[in-house]
Structures are given as structure tokens and as C-alpha cells.
Short mmCIF file of C-alpha atoms and ligand atoms in Angstrom, two decimals:
data_model
loop_
_atom_site.label_atom_id
_atom_site.label_comp_id
_atom_site.label_asym_id
_atom_site.label_seq_id
_atom_site.Cartn_x
_atom_site.Cartn_y
_atom_site.Cartn_z
CA MET A 542 -2.32 -38.57 -3.11
CA LYS A 543 1.75 -39.65 -2.28
CA GLU A 544 2.81 -38.93 1.54
CA VAL A 545 2.15 -35.24 2.41
CA ASP A 546 3.53 -34.05 5.89
CA LEU A 547 0.77 -33.12 7.40
CA ASN A 548 2.47 -31.68 10.37
CA ARG A 549 0.69 -29.17 12.69
CA LYS A 550 3.56 -26.46 13.11
CA TYR A 551 1.55 -24.75 10.17
CA LYS A 552 0.73 -21.49 10.67
CA ALA A 553 -0.10 -19.79 7.10
CA ILE A 554 -0.24 -20.51 3.47
CA VAL A 555 0.26 -18.22 0.45
CA ILE A 556 -1.20 -19.23 -3.19
CA GLY A 557 -0.63 -17.00 -5.89
CA GLY A 558 -0.96 -17.26 -9.20
CA SER A 559 -2.13 -15.64 -12.84
CA ALA A 560 -3.54 -16.39 -15.46
CA GLY A 561 -5.94 -19.26 -15.20
CA SER A 562 -5.99 -19.43 -11.17
CA PHE A 563 -8.89 -17.27 -10.80
CA GLN A 564 -11.30 -20.42 -11.79
CA VAL A 565 -8.74 -22.48 -9.92
CA LEU A 566 -9.06 -20.13 -6.32
CA CYS A 567 -12.75 -20.60 -6.86
CA LYS A 568 -12.05 -24.49 -6.57
CA ILE A 569 -10.24 -24.71 -3.81
CA LEU A 570 -12.39 -21.92 -1.72
CA ASN A 571 -15.39 -23.08 -2.25
CA LYS A 572 -14.17 -26.86 -0.93
CA LEU A 573 -12.32 -25.02 1.66
CA PRO A 574 -13.91 -25.91 5.09
CA GLU A 575 -15.62 -22.98 7.56
CA ASP A 576 -13.56 -23.87 10.47
CA PHE A 577 -10.22 -23.85 8.27
CA SER A 578 -8.13 -22.26 11.00
CA LEU A 579 -4.99 -21.23 9.44
CA PRO A 580 -4.35 -17.47 7.72
CA ILE A 581 -4.27 -17.97 3.97
CA PHE A 582 -3.05 -15.35 2.22
CA ILE A 583 -3.79 -14.75 -2.12
CA CYS A 584 -2.29 -12.54 -4.37
CA CYS A 585 -2.80 -13.06 -7.61
CA HIS A 586 -2.28 -10.51 -10.98
CA ARG A 587 -5.23 -8.77 -11.96
CA LEU A 588 -6.10 -5.60 -13.99
CA LYS A 589 -4.87 -1.99 -13.28
CA HIS A 590 -8.26 -0.22 -11.82
CA ILE A 591 -10.53 -3.18 -11.61
CA ARG A 592 -11.73 -2.97 -7.90
CA ASN A 593 -13.87 -5.13 -7.04
CA GLY A 594 -15.00 -7.65 -9.11
CA LEU A 595 -12.61 -10.15 -8.45
CA ILE A 596 -12.95 -10.37 -4.34
CA GLU A 597 -17.00 -10.63 -5.04
CA ALA A 598 -16.36 -13.05 -7.32
CA LEU A 599 -14.29 -14.86 -5.28
CA SER A 600 -16.27 -14.59 -2.07
CA ILE A 601 -19.74 -15.58 -4.09
CA LYS A 602 -17.74 -19.08 -4.48
CA SER A 603 -16.07 -19.25 -1.45
CA ILE A 604 -17.74 -20.55 2.59
CA LYS A 605 -15.73 -18.06 3.98
CA GLU A 606 -15.35 -14.22 3.79
CA VAL A 607 -12.21 -12.84 1.18
CA LYS A 608 -11.03 -10.08 2.30
CA GLU A 609 -8.69 -7.68 1.09
CA PRO A 610 -7.15 -6.17 3.70
CA ASP A 611 -6.87 -2.21 4.45
CA HIS A 612 -2.77 -0.82 5.27
CA ASN A 613 -1.78 -2.60 8.94
CA GLU A 614 -4.54 -4.61 9.30
CA PRO A 615 -3.76 -7.44 11.61
CA ILE A 616 -3.96 -10.51 10.93
CA LYS A 617 -6.87 -13.14 11.99
CA ARG A 618 -7.28 -16.88 12.75
CA GLY A 619 -8.93 -18.69 9.53
CA LYS A 620 -9.26 -15.32 8.05
CA ILE A 621 -8.53 -15.01 3.74
CA TYR A 622 -6.79 -11.88 2.64
CA LEU A 623 -6.17 -10.87 -0.85
CA ALA A 624 -4.00 -8.47 -1.96
CA PRO A 625 -5.45 -5.89 -3.39
CA ALA A 626 -5.16 -4.19 -6.98
CA ASN A 627 -2.60 -2.15 -7.72
CA TYR A 628 -0.87 -2.71 -3.95
CA HIS A 629 1.74 -5.01 -2.83
CA MET A 630 0.97 -7.00 -0.33
CA ASN A 631 3.52 -7.68 2.50
CA ILE A 632 3.00 -9.74 5.86
CA GLU A 633 5.13 -8.05 9.20
CA LEU A 634 7.26 -9.21 11.64
CA GLY A 635 4.05 -8.61 14.81
CA ASN A 636 1.07 -10.16 12.96
CA TYR A 637 -0.62 -7.37 10.40
CA ILE A 638 -0.06 -6.50 6.69
CA SER A 639 1.06 -3.89 5.15
CA LEU A 640 0.06 -2.71 1.64
CA SER A 641 3.19 -0.73 0.00
CA THR A 642 2.34 1.18 -3.75
CA GLU A 643 6.31 1.01 -4.83
CA GLU A 644 7.34 0.52 -9.15
CA MET A 645 5.93 -3.32 -9.99
CA VAL A 646 8.09 -6.72 -9.61
CA ASN A 647 8.25 -8.69 -12.57
CA ASN A 648 5.43 -6.47 -14.08
CA SER A 649 2.66 -6.74 -11.39
CA ARG A 650 1.42 -5.09 -8.97
CA PRO A 651 1.00 -6.83 -6.51
CA ALA A 652 3.86 -8.86 -7.10
CA ILE A 653 4.06 -13.02 -6.15
CA ASP A 654 7.02 -12.42 -5.05
CA ILE A 655 6.82 -10.02 -2.93
CA THR A 656 3.67 -11.89 -0.73
CA PHE A 657 5.35 -14.88 -0.63
CA GLU A 658 9.18 -13.42 0.00
CA THR A 659 7.74 -11.38 3.12
CA CYS A 660 5.28 -14.22 4.53
CA ALA A 661 8.57 -16.68 4.81
CA TYR A 662 10.16 -14.06 6.59
CA VAL A 663 7.78 -13.81 8.60
CA TYR A 664 6.69 -17.71 9.24
CA LYS A 665 10.00 -19.23 8.05
CA ASP A 666 9.32 -22.91 8.33
CA LYS A 667 5.59 -22.98 9.39
CA LEU A 668 4.38 -21.75 5.81
CA ILE A 669 2.87 -23.26 3.13
CA GLY A 670 3.55 -21.71 -0.37
CA ILE A 671 1.19 -22.69 -3.01
CA LEU A 672 2.20 -21.60 -6.65
CA LEU A 673 -0.75 -22.03 -9.37
CA THR A 674 -0.63 -21.52 -13.33
CA GLY A 675 0.39 -18.61 -14.36
CA ALA A 676 2.34 -17.18 -17.64
CA ASN A 677 5.13 -15.45 -16.08
CA LYS A 678 7.44 -15.98 -14.04
CA ASP A 679 6.22 -13.69 -10.71
CA GLY A 680 6.21 -16.23 -7.81
CA ALA A 681 9.44 -18.80 -8.79
CA LEU A 682 12.19 -16.47 -6.22
CA GLY A 683 8.82 -16.06 -3.40
CA MET A 684 9.07 -19.95 -3.59
CA LYS A 685 12.51 -20.32 -3.53
CA LYS A 686 12.07 -18.20 -0.14
CA VAL A 687 9.35 -20.09 1.13
CA LYS A 688 11.82 -23.17 0.42
CA ASP A 689 14.56 -21.37 2.21
CA TYR A 690 13.24 -20.78 5.38
CA GLY A 691 12.07 -24.34 5.88
CA GLY A 692 8.67 -23.84 4.34
CA MET A 693 7.21 -26.62 2.66
CA THR A 694 6.43 -25.90 -1.34
CA ILE A 695 3.88 -26.91 -3.48
CA ILE A 696 2.95 -26.29 -7.16
CA GLN A 697 -0.37 -27.45 -9.45
CA ASP A 698 0.70 -29.65 -11.71
CA PRO A 699 2.23 -28.24 -14.97
CA GLU A 700 -0.09 -30.92 -16.91
CA GLU A 701 -3.56 -29.78 -15.51
CA SER A 702 -2.22 -25.49 -15.62
CA VAL A 703 -4.08 -23.50 -18.33
CA ILE A 704 -0.57 -22.24 -18.25
CA ASP A 705 2.67 -23.92 -16.62
CA THR A 706 4.88 -21.19 -17.38
CA MET A 707 4.68 -20.15 -13.24
CA PRO A 708 5.19 -23.62 -11.72
CA LYS A 709 7.64 -24.65 -13.86
CA ALA A 710 9.59 -21.46 -13.26
CA ALA A 711 9.88 -21.93 -9.44
CA MET A 712 10.77 -25.75 -10.06
CA SER A 713 13.87 -24.81 -12.23
CA VAL A 714 14.91 -22.23 -9.06
CA THR A 715 14.01 -24.10 -5.89
CA LYS A 716 13.02 -27.91 -4.80
CA ILE A 717 9.34 -28.51 -5.06
CA ASP A 718 8.08 -30.77 -2.40
CA HIS A 719 4.71 -31.61 -3.98
CA VAL A 720 3.03 -31.89 -7.75
CA MET A 721 -0.44 -31.84 -7.06
CA LYS A 722 -3.46 -31.58 -9.30
CA VAL A 723 -6.29 -28.85 -8.01
CA GLU A 724 -8.27 -31.84 -6.53
CA GLU A 725 -5.28 -32.97 -4.18
CA ILE A 726 -4.70 -30.05 -3.15
CA ILE A 727 -8.37 -29.13 -1.89
CA LYS A 728 -8.12 -32.65 0.17
CA PHE A 729 -4.87 -31.81 1.03
CA LEU A 730 -6.18 -28.83 2.86
CA ILE A 731 -8.80 -30.29 4.43
CA GLU A 732 -6.37 -33.25 5.87
CA LEU A 733 -4.33 -30.34 6.90
CA ASN A 734 -6.38 -28.43 9.20
CA LYS A 735 -7.63 -32.10 10.76
CA VAL A 736 -4.14 -31.87 12.43
CA THR A 737 -4.03 -27.77 13.01
CA GLN A 738 -7.21 -27.42 14.15
CA LEU A 739 -6.11 -29.99 17.40
CA MET B 1055 17.84 -14.67 -11.41
CA GLN B 1056 19.47 -13.41 -8.40
CA THR B 1057 17.42 -12.36 -4.93
CA ALA B 1058 19.33 -9.69 -3.04
CA PRO B 1059 20.80 -11.32 0.13
CA GLU B 1060 18.12 -10.91 3.37
CA ILE B 1061 19.14 -7.52 5.57
CA GLY B 1062 18.85 -8.77 9.28
CA ILE B 1063 17.50 -7.03 12.28
CA ASN B 1064 20.38 -5.79 13.58
CA GLU B 1065 21.93 -4.60 10.27
CA LEU B 1066 18.79 -2.62 9.43
CA ARG B 1067 18.82 -1.41 13.48
CA LYS B 1068 22.26 0.28 12.57
CA LEU B 1069 21.25 1.62 9.33
CA ILE B 1070 18.62 3.37 11.04
CA GLN B 1071 20.22 4.92 13.93
CA THR B 1072 22.85 6.20 11.72
CA ILE B 1073 20.90 8.15 9.21
CA SER B 1074 18.89 9.00 12.28
CA GLU B 1075 22.84 10.95 13.96
CA ARG B 1076 23.05 11.83 10.10
CA PHE B 1077 20.64 12.84 8.48
CA ASP B 1078 18.29 13.75 11.04
CA TYR B 1079 15.60 11.42 10.52
CA ASP B 1080 13.95 8.32 11.87
CA PHE B 1081 12.93 5.89 10.03
CA SER B 1082 12.34 3.67 12.93
CA ASN B 1083 8.76 3.77 11.92
CA TYR B 1084 8.64 2.86 8.76
CA SER B 1085 6.96 -0.26 7.66
CA SER B 1086 9.35 -2.86 7.82
CA ALA B 1087 8.59 -4.84 4.59
CA SER B 1088 9.09 -1.86 2.03
CA PHE B 1089 12.05 -0.25 3.89
CA LYS B 1090 14.38 -3.04 3.66
CA ARG B 1091 13.33 -3.42 0.05
CA ARG B 1092 14.12 -0.39 -0.93
CA ILE B 1093 17.21 0.00 1.14
CA GLN B 1094 18.23 -2.93 -1.08
CA ARG B 1095 17.31 -1.28 -4.00
CA PHE B 1096 19.36 1.68 -3.30
CA ILE B 1097 22.54 -0.38 -2.28
CA GLU B 1098 22.11 -2.41 -5.70
CA ILE B 1099 21.96 0.63 -7.40
CA LYS B 1100 24.71 2.09 -6.06
CA ARG B 1101 26.46 -1.07 -6.10
CA LEU B 1102 27.77 -0.91 -2.29
CA GLY B 1103 26.94 -4.87 -1.77
CA SER B 1104 26.53 -4.68 1.61
CA VAL B 1105 24.52 -2.58 4.24
CA GLU B 1106 27.59 -2.99 6.06
CA ASN B 1107 29.18 -0.26 3.41
CA LEU B 1108 26.47 1.69 3.10
CA VAL B 1109 26.32 2.90 6.91
CA ASN B 1110 29.87 3.06 6.04
CA LYS B 1111 29.49 5.53 3.63
CA ILE B 1112 26.56 7.59 5.35
CA ILE B 1113 29.20 8.08 7.84
CA SER B 1114 32.37 9.34 5.85
CA GLY B 1115 29.72 11.99 4.06
CA GLU B 1116 29.98 9.45 0.54
CA ILE B 1117 26.59 9.51 0.47
CA LYS B 1118 24.17 13.22 0.93
CA LYS B 1119 20.51 12.84 2.49
CA ASN B 1120 19.11 13.95 -0.81
CA GLU B 1121 20.11 10.82 -2.95
CA LEU B 1122 19.31 7.99 -0.70
CA PHE B 1123 15.69 10.27 0.53
CA THR B 1124 15.27 10.42 -3.29
CA GLU B 1125 15.62 6.55 -3.21
CA VAL B 1126 14.10 5.37 0.03
CA SER B 1127 11.01 7.82 0.46
CA VAL B 1128 8.04 7.52 -2.99
CA ASN B 1129 6.27 10.33 -4.09
CA VAL B 1130 3.84 8.96 -6.62
CA THR B 1131 1.20 11.01 -6.74
CA GLU B 1132 -1.57 11.50 -9.97
CA LEU B 1133 -4.02 14.20 -10.65
CA PHE B 1134 -7.67 13.02 -9.22
CA ARG B 1135 -5.54 9.60 -8.14
CA ASP B 1136 -8.45 7.25 -7.14
CA PRO B 1137 -11.29 9.16 -8.95
CA SER B 1138 -13.85 7.66 -7.40
CA PHE B 1139 -13.01 9.26 -4.29
CA TRP B 1140 -12.92 12.78 -5.60
CA LYS B 1141 -16.86 11.38 -7.10
CA TYR B 1142 -17.79 11.15 -3.39
CA LEU B 1143 -15.64 13.96 -2.09
CA ARG B 1144 -18.23 16.45 -4.07
CA LYS B 1145 -21.44 14.49 -3.55
CA VAL B 1146 -20.03 15.10 0.54
CA LEU B 1147 -19.03 18.74 -0.01
CA LEU B 1148 -22.06 19.30 -1.16
CA GLU B 1149 -24.18 17.57 1.20
CA GLN B 1150 -22.16 19.46 4.09
CA ASN B 1151 -23.23 23.45 4.95
CA PHE B 1152 -20.63 25.92 5.13
CA SER B 1153 -21.70 28.64 6.47
CA GLN B 1154 -18.41 30.48 7.57
CA ASN B 1155 -15.11 30.05 5.89
CA LEU B 1156 -13.45 26.78 5.72
CA LYS B 1157 -9.73 25.75 6.45
CA ILE B 1158 -8.41 22.81 4.65
CA TRP B 1159 -5.14 21.04 4.88
CA GLN B 1160 -3.04 18.65 2.35
CA ILE B 1161 -0.73 16.15 4.49
CA GLY B 1162 1.95 15.44 2.09
CA SER B 1163 2.05 18.20 -1.42
CA SER B 1164 4.31 15.91 -3.16
CA SER B 1165 4.82 17.33 -6.99
CA GLY B 1166 1.26 19.25 -6.02
CA GLU B 1167 -1.91 17.23 -7.88
CA GLU B 1168 -3.74 15.60 -4.78
CA VAL B 1169 -4.06 19.81 -3.93
CA PHE B 1170 -4.59 20.95 -7.36
CA SER B 1171 -7.18 18.56 -8.01
CA LEU B 1172 -8.57 19.70 -4.79
CA MET B 1173 -8.81 23.56 -6.09
CA ILE B 1174 -10.07 22.32 -8.78
CA LEU B 1175 -13.11 20.56 -7.13
CA LEU B 1176 -13.04 24.35 -5.02
CA ASN B 1177 -13.45 26.06 -7.44
CA ASP B 1178 -15.82 24.14 -9.54
CA LEU B 1179 -18.53 24.49 -6.60
CA ASN B 1180 -17.44 27.56 -5.97
CA LEU B 1181 -15.77 27.37 -2.36
CA LEU B 1182 -12.63 29.01 -3.47
CA SER B 1183 -13.49 32.04 -1.76
CA LYS B 1184 -14.31 30.61 1.48
CA ALA B 1185 -11.86 28.23 1.62
CA GLU B 1186 -7.71 28.56 3.00
CA VAL B 1187 -5.50 25.69 1.44
CA ILE B 1188 -2.74 24.98 3.31
CA SER B 1189 -0.12 22.41 2.00
CA VAL B 1190 2.45 20.74 3.79
CA ASP B 1191 5.69 18.21 2.93
CA PHE B 1192 8.88 17.57 4.54
CA ASN B 1193 10.33 17.45 1.29
CA ALA B 1194 11.93 21.20 0.61
CA GLY B 1195 12.93 20.10 -3.25
CA ILE B 1196 9.61 18.73 -3.61
CA ILE B 1197 7.40 21.52 -2.57
CA GLU B 1198 9.42 23.73 -4.78
CA LYS B 1199 8.34 21.64 -7.64
CA ALA B 1200 4.84 21.62 -6.43
CA GLN B 1201 4.75 25.79 -5.90
CA SER B 1202 5.59 25.48 -9.76
CA GLY B 1203 2.22 24.03 -10.47
CA LEU B 1204 3.98 22.12 -13.27
CA ILE B 1205 2.72 19.05 -14.66
CA PRO B 1206 4.50 17.11 -16.65
CA GLY B 1207 2.70 16.75 -20.59
CA LYS B 1208 3.54 12.94 -20.20
CA SER B 1209 1.49 12.34 -17.04
CA MET B 1210 -1.34 14.10 -18.79
CA GLU B 1211 -2.55 11.77 -20.31
CA LEU B 1212 -3.19 9.79 -16.86
CA ASN B 1213 -4.68 12.97 -15.43
CA THR B 1214 -7.03 13.25 -17.63
CA SER B 1215 -8.57 9.76 -17.99
CA ASN B 1216 -8.98 10.06 -14.54
CA PHE B 1217 -10.63 13.82 -14.31
CA ILE B 1218 -12.83 12.05 -16.81
CA LYS B 1219 -13.39 8.91 -14.63
CA THR B 1220 -14.35 11.17 -11.79
CA GLY B 1221 -17.71 12.44 -13.72
CA TYR B 1222 -16.65 16.55 -13.50
CA LYS B 1223 -17.72 18.67 -16.47
CA GLY B 1224 -15.34 20.39 -18.44
CA GLU B 1225 -11.83 20.53 -19.89
CA LEU B 1226 -8.98 19.01 -16.93
CA THR B 1227 -6.77 21.49 -20.03
CA ASN B 1228 -8.73 24.93 -19.03
CA TYR B 1229 -7.46 24.71 -15.57
CA PHE B 1230 -3.91 24.69 -16.93
CA THR B 1231 -1.66 26.56 -19.79
CA ALA B 1232 0.42 25.20 -21.56
CA GLU B 1233 4.03 26.00 -20.82
CA GLY B 1234 6.53 23.54 -23.23
CA ASP B 1235 6.27 20.25 -21.93
CA ASN B 1236 4.60 20.77 -19.21
CA PHE B 1237 1.24 22.27 -18.58
CA LYS B 1238 1.11 25.16 -15.54
CA LEU B 1239 -2.18 25.44 -12.79
CA ASN B 1240 -3.93 28.50 -13.80
CA LYS B 1241 -2.98 31.14 -11.47
CA ASP B 1242 -5.58 31.88 -9.69
CA LEU B 1243 -6.17 28.64 -8.11
CA LEU B 1244 -1.99 28.41 -7.40
CA SER B 1245 -1.88 31.75 -5.69
CA LYS B 1246 -4.71 30.44 -3.19
CA ILE B 1247 -2.93 27.30 -1.97
CA LYS B 1248 -0.01 28.19 0.75
CA PHE B 1249 2.71 25.47 0.85
CA LYS B 1250 4.50 25.03 4.03
CA GLU B 1251 7.88 22.66 4.90
CA ILE B 1252 6.93 21.13 7.59
CA ASN B 1253 7.35 17.28 9.06
CA PHE B 1254 4.04 16.54 10.56
CA VAL B 1255 5.73 13.41 12.35
CA LYS B 1256 7.89 15.09 14.47
CA ASP B 1257 7.20 18.90 13.97
CA SER B 1258 4.76 20.75 16.92
CA PHE B 1259 1.86 21.89 14.58
CA SER B 1260 -1.70 22.60 15.20
CA GLY B 1261 -4.61 24.33 14.39
CA SER B 1262 -8.45 24.15 14.10
CA VAL B 1263 -9.09 22.52 10.63
CA ASP B 1264 -12.20 21.83 8.87
CA ILE B 1265 -10.86 19.02 6.25
CA ILE B 1266 -7.96 17.49 6.43
CA LEU B 1267 -6.44 15.29 3.34
CA CYS B 1268 -3.96 12.89 4.89
CA ARG B 1269 -3.34 10.38 1.92
CA ASN B 1270 -1.39 7.78 1.44
CA ILE B 1271 1.10 8.78 4.47
CA LEU B 1272 0.21 6.09 6.99
CA ILE B 1273 0.39 3.73 4.35
CA TYR B 1274 4.87 4.36 4.83
CA HIS B 1275 4.19 3.42 8.13
CA ASN B 1276 3.88 1.44 10.86
CA PRO B 1277 0.78 0.51 13.47
CA GLN B 1278 2.06 2.24 16.31
CA MET B 1279 2.64 5.56 13.98
CA GLN B 1280 0.07 5.33 12.36
CA ASN B 1281 -1.48 5.91 15.50
CA ASP B 1282 0.51 8.77 16.64
CA ILE B 1283 -0.29 10.57 13.40
CA LEU B 1284 -3.97 10.06 13.38
CA LYS B 1285 -4.36 10.92 17.02
CA LYS B 1286 -2.01 14.45 16.02
CA ILE B 1287 -4.69 15.03 12.98
CA HIS B 1288 -7.89 14.06 15.23
CA GLN B 1289 -6.52 17.47 18.03
CA SER B 1290 -6.60 20.12 15.09
CA LEU B 1291 -9.64 18.76 13.55
CA ASN B 1292 -12.74 20.60 14.40
CA MET B 1293 -16.39 19.24 15.46
CA SER B 1294 -17.93 17.77 12.33
CA GLY B 1295 -14.49 18.17 10.51
CA LEU B 1296 -13.85 15.64 7.88
CA LEU B 1297 -10.68 13.38 7.56
CA ILE B 1298 -9.77 11.70 4.20
CA LEU B 1299 -7.28 9.29 4.03
CA GLY B 1300 -6.26 7.04 0.85
CA SER B 1301 -8.41 4.44 -0.06
CA ARG B 1302 -6.56 1.77 1.27
CA GLU B 1303 -6.25 3.01 5.22
CA THR B 1304 -8.09 3.68 7.89
CA ILE B 1305 -8.59 4.87 11.34
CA GLU B 1306 -10.26 1.36 12.17
CA TRP B 1307 -7.60 -0.09 15.07
CA SER B 1308 -6.24 3.43 16.57
CA GLU B 1309 -6.97 5.28 19.71
CA ILE B 1310 -9.47 7.05 17.44
CA ALA B 1311 -11.53 4.57 15.81
CA SER B 1312 -14.75 5.18 17.62
CA LYS B 1313 -14.70 8.76 17.50
CA TYR B 1314 -15.49 9.31 13.69
CA THR B 1315 -18.28 7.96 11.61
CA MET B 1316 -16.66 6.35 8.04
CA LEU B 1317 -19.57 8.37 4.91
CA GLY B 1318 -20.40 5.81 2.80
CA PRO B 1319 -19.52 1.94 2.63
CA GLU B 1320 -16.47 2.65 0.52
CA GLU B 1321 -14.05 5.75 0.42
CA ARG B 1322 -11.98 7.03 3.08
CA ILE B 1323 -13.70 9.59 4.47
CA PHE B 1324 -14.26 9.77 7.86
CA LYS B 1325 -16.47 12.56 10.06
CA LYS B 1326 -15.65 13.19 13.62
CA ASN B 1327 -18.60 12.54 15.94
CA LYS B 1328 -20.19 14.96 17.83
CA VAL B 1329 -19.88 14.60 21.64
C1 SAM C 2761 3.43 8.96 -1.64
S1 SAM C 2761 3.28 10.82 -1.85
C2 SAM C 2761 1.68 10.92 -1.65
C3 SAM C 2761 0.77 12.83 -2.31
C4 SAM C 2761 -0.53 12.53 -2.14
N1 SAM C 2761 -1.14 12.69 -1.33
C5 SAM C 2761 -1.06 11.75 -2.86
O1 SAM C 2761 -2.07 10.83 -2.58
O2 SAM C 2761 -1.14 11.70 -4.32
C6 SAM C 2761 4.03 11.09 0.29
C7 SAM C 2761 4.03 12.39 0.32
O3 SAM C 2761 4.16 12.70 1.71
C8 SAM C 2761 5.51 13.44 1.98
N2 SAM C 2761 5.73 12.73 2.81
C9 SAM C 2761 5.92 11.73 3.58
N3 SAM C 2761 5.83 11.88 5.05
C10 SAM C 2761 5.75 13.18 5.72
C11 SAM C 2761 5.78 13.77 7.32
N4 SAM C 2761 6.12 13.34 7.77
N5 SAM C 2761 5.64 15.30 7.34
C12 SAM C 2761 5.38 15.84 5.71
N6 SAM C 2761 5.09 15.34 4.42
C13 SAM C 2761 5.50 13.41 4.51
C14 SAM C 2761 6.55 12.63 1.22
O4 SAM C 2761 7.40 13.52 0.61
C15 SAM C 2761 5.70 12.64 0.00
O5 SAM C 2761 5.93 13.73 -0.91
#
């Protein structure tokens, strides 16, 4: 793996993806250490009205509990939050999550851009944004916000992505700090946990 | 692709203060992230360029309360929104033994779909003659719409699909009469609803109520206001009464959390504990 800045300043991780990202998320969550200390916010495109399938499937694969937050839920260390079907997931100043039902953004609700942008606004340079495989451009502007606020940007290697539209769109609008294969992302998170644990 | 410029905290404060002074409504306890996006959107649609311009045009009177509020507040609703909830509510109501009259508040009328769904359910359970149903909203325009009992024909596909998923017997259109492009709720149901223009947050409003539906209103507010609204509801709800919230809203983390028991694992129906 290339040199990565394993800095203990990081306070949160935000992950987005659509087509093909479900398997990737499963792999990542499956390898995440139980004591992983940063909160992780996941926004993944999904079908309206399929309320529980995704969360259950992800929870089974994950050592840690994956939670679909309720509106105004306080953020806890080391918790994994998945944007619920049909709601945008916003991170708010004051350490809580809000949900909203406004119009779709990039034809999506939840929209990855919204979760990333609100996350960047709150965590500034202490955020790591990871964008996985996907078939549209949602998430690209969100990654730009992460970068603009001084956070770290990572995309899944377009060569490895099932559909590379999403990571490539991010590349075209902002500087990407690291292009990683899934195995490298996992390794990175495990290494990161060793420093943020301290 | 362009991102709108980020609205700064001070700009936002100034805007909220101006709206409060000119339009007598306080947005300071709205969910901040989505409020900011609504404002950004308004600025884009009206080509105002900046928050400062928006503030100036509110002060000069060029921007009217209604045009701003229509954009900023969200009125989306459906008949039998969240069908699994309506299915469960039916079960809960069947299990409760309502001996005397049943007083119900539905907060946030919007265009009426939720209270219409409720009337259909009560009718189906033969509870209509016992029930007194009050529907409140602070938006006078939208109450008028609800009062007309009209549902646009184009939304009937979604409404019907919801209705089928609730598993209720009969046909949704049995409760409506076609009127041009719209469907009108039958008079025997519509005439039983009392609509009131009330700001639930600001106005004093109390009673002794058996069931309060407050769905998809907390979702626009921050934790502090959520807590205030819940406390207000709590004061008006009878012992063993039901508090009903939207499918991702909860009383957890609020001051009233310990005073209720959630019925079932999933749907947000909370029963007030006996003390
Ligand atoms: C998104 S709609 C929800 C409608 C319906 N309850 C549902 O869940 O489908 C929210 C409604 O609540 C109304 N509302 C918001 N805040 C209110 C307040 N403080 N007092 C009364 N009505 C309010 C709005 O005008 C709007 O019509």
C-alpha cells in the first residue's frame, strides 16, 4: 500500500456507493475490528419501500451493529449508521444525526452528496470520505466538499469497481488523495484504528 | 456542476431573525442542515444570489411570507403513508377497548391525506360514531385544501398501492367520489373532521386526548424543539393514551421517554404508562 497519512486527528468516516457497492460494504464491515472507534456514516442507494433488507444483510456480515438512525439520534463513538430508505441523512453540529424527506438529489433519496456535505461541514479536516463503485454521479460533489474542508478523500479503484462512473465523477471534480482496492481500504481502516485508539 | 456557496452561521442567524421580525415565525429550532438547503434552493429559484439579498428583499417587502414558506416548509403526504404502520394501528385499535368517546388529534393536516386515512380506518372499525377527530395545521392555505376533501387524481396510483398494502378490505375509491380530475372524500367522513388553524409549537393548546398523531413534524425540528413538542403532547394525552409518530421519529432521548412504552418492535406507537 502507498504511503497514507495515518493521523489520529480523524474523527469520522463517511462511505458512499451505489450499484455494486453492497458486496464491497459487506467485505469492509466484515473485516472491521470490533473496537473500531470512529463513527462511520454510510449512504448507499437502495430501493424505495424495501425497508429492512439492506440493514439486516449488512448487520449479518458486520461484527459491529449497523444502525439506521432515527431523527435527532445522538452520534456515538464506534457506531455504524446507515441512511434509512427514503430519507436523506444529515450530520448536524452538536453531535447528532437528522433525517429529512426533501426532494431527491441526483435522483436519489438518500443522496450521498447530502450525507457527505453535511459530514464535511461538521467534521472539517477530521473526516475521511470513501466513495465506492456506483453507476451515477451522486457523491462527487460531496467528495469535493470533504476535500474543500481539508478532509481525506479515497475512492475505490475504478478498475476494480463493478461500475466506475461514481469514483470517476469524483476524480473529475476534486483531488482524490488515494485510489485503493477494497483490500487496501480494509487494511487502511485497520491501521487507522490503531492510531485513533490511542 | 456547481455547488451553491455555503451559508455562514452569522448570515443564517441574521436571516432567521429577519424572518421572525417580519413574518412572525421562528425557524431557529428547525433542523439546521435541511433548512439551509431549503434556503439555498429558494435563493437559486428566485435568482437572489446571496442570503444578504434575500434578507434585504424580505425587509423591503419584495418577498412575501407565503412564497418563502411554500418553498421552505414541506407538505408532502400520502393516503396511508407507511402502509405497515396503518396495518399495525388497526391491530392496536382493535385490541384496545374503547368504552366511552374517543378524542383524537391529528397534528399537521397538510392537504388532509393522513386524517382522511384515519377516518377510513375508524369507519372500518365502526368507531366513527364514538370518535371526535380534530386536525390542526398552522398553514391556513393548506387547511383550506384539506377541508375541500379533494385528492388529485394523479396521486391516486400511489395512494391505492398504499391502501392495498395495508391489507384493508374493500376498494379505496369506495370512500371517494370522482370530481373532475380529483377524488373527493365522502361527506359522511369529511364532515366529521374538525379542522383548526393552530401553531402547535407556539399557541397554547391543551386538552385531554386519547390518541395524538404527530407524524413527520418532529423531523423538521432540532432535538430541543422535539423535546418541547413531546412535552406538550404529553400534557394533553390521557393515561393509557396513544402517541403516534412518523416512522423514523421517536421519544427516545427526550424528557418523556420513560413515561411511555412502545407497542411492537417497529411502528412508532407509544402508550402512555399508568403511574
Ligand atoms: C410533512 S407534513 C406531514 C403531514 C402528515 N402528518 C403526514 O405525515 O403525512 C407537515 C405538516 O405539518 C404542518 N406543521 C409544521 N409545523 C407545525 C406547527 N408548529 N403547528 C401546526 N402545524 C405544523 C405543516 O404545515 C405541514 O402541513
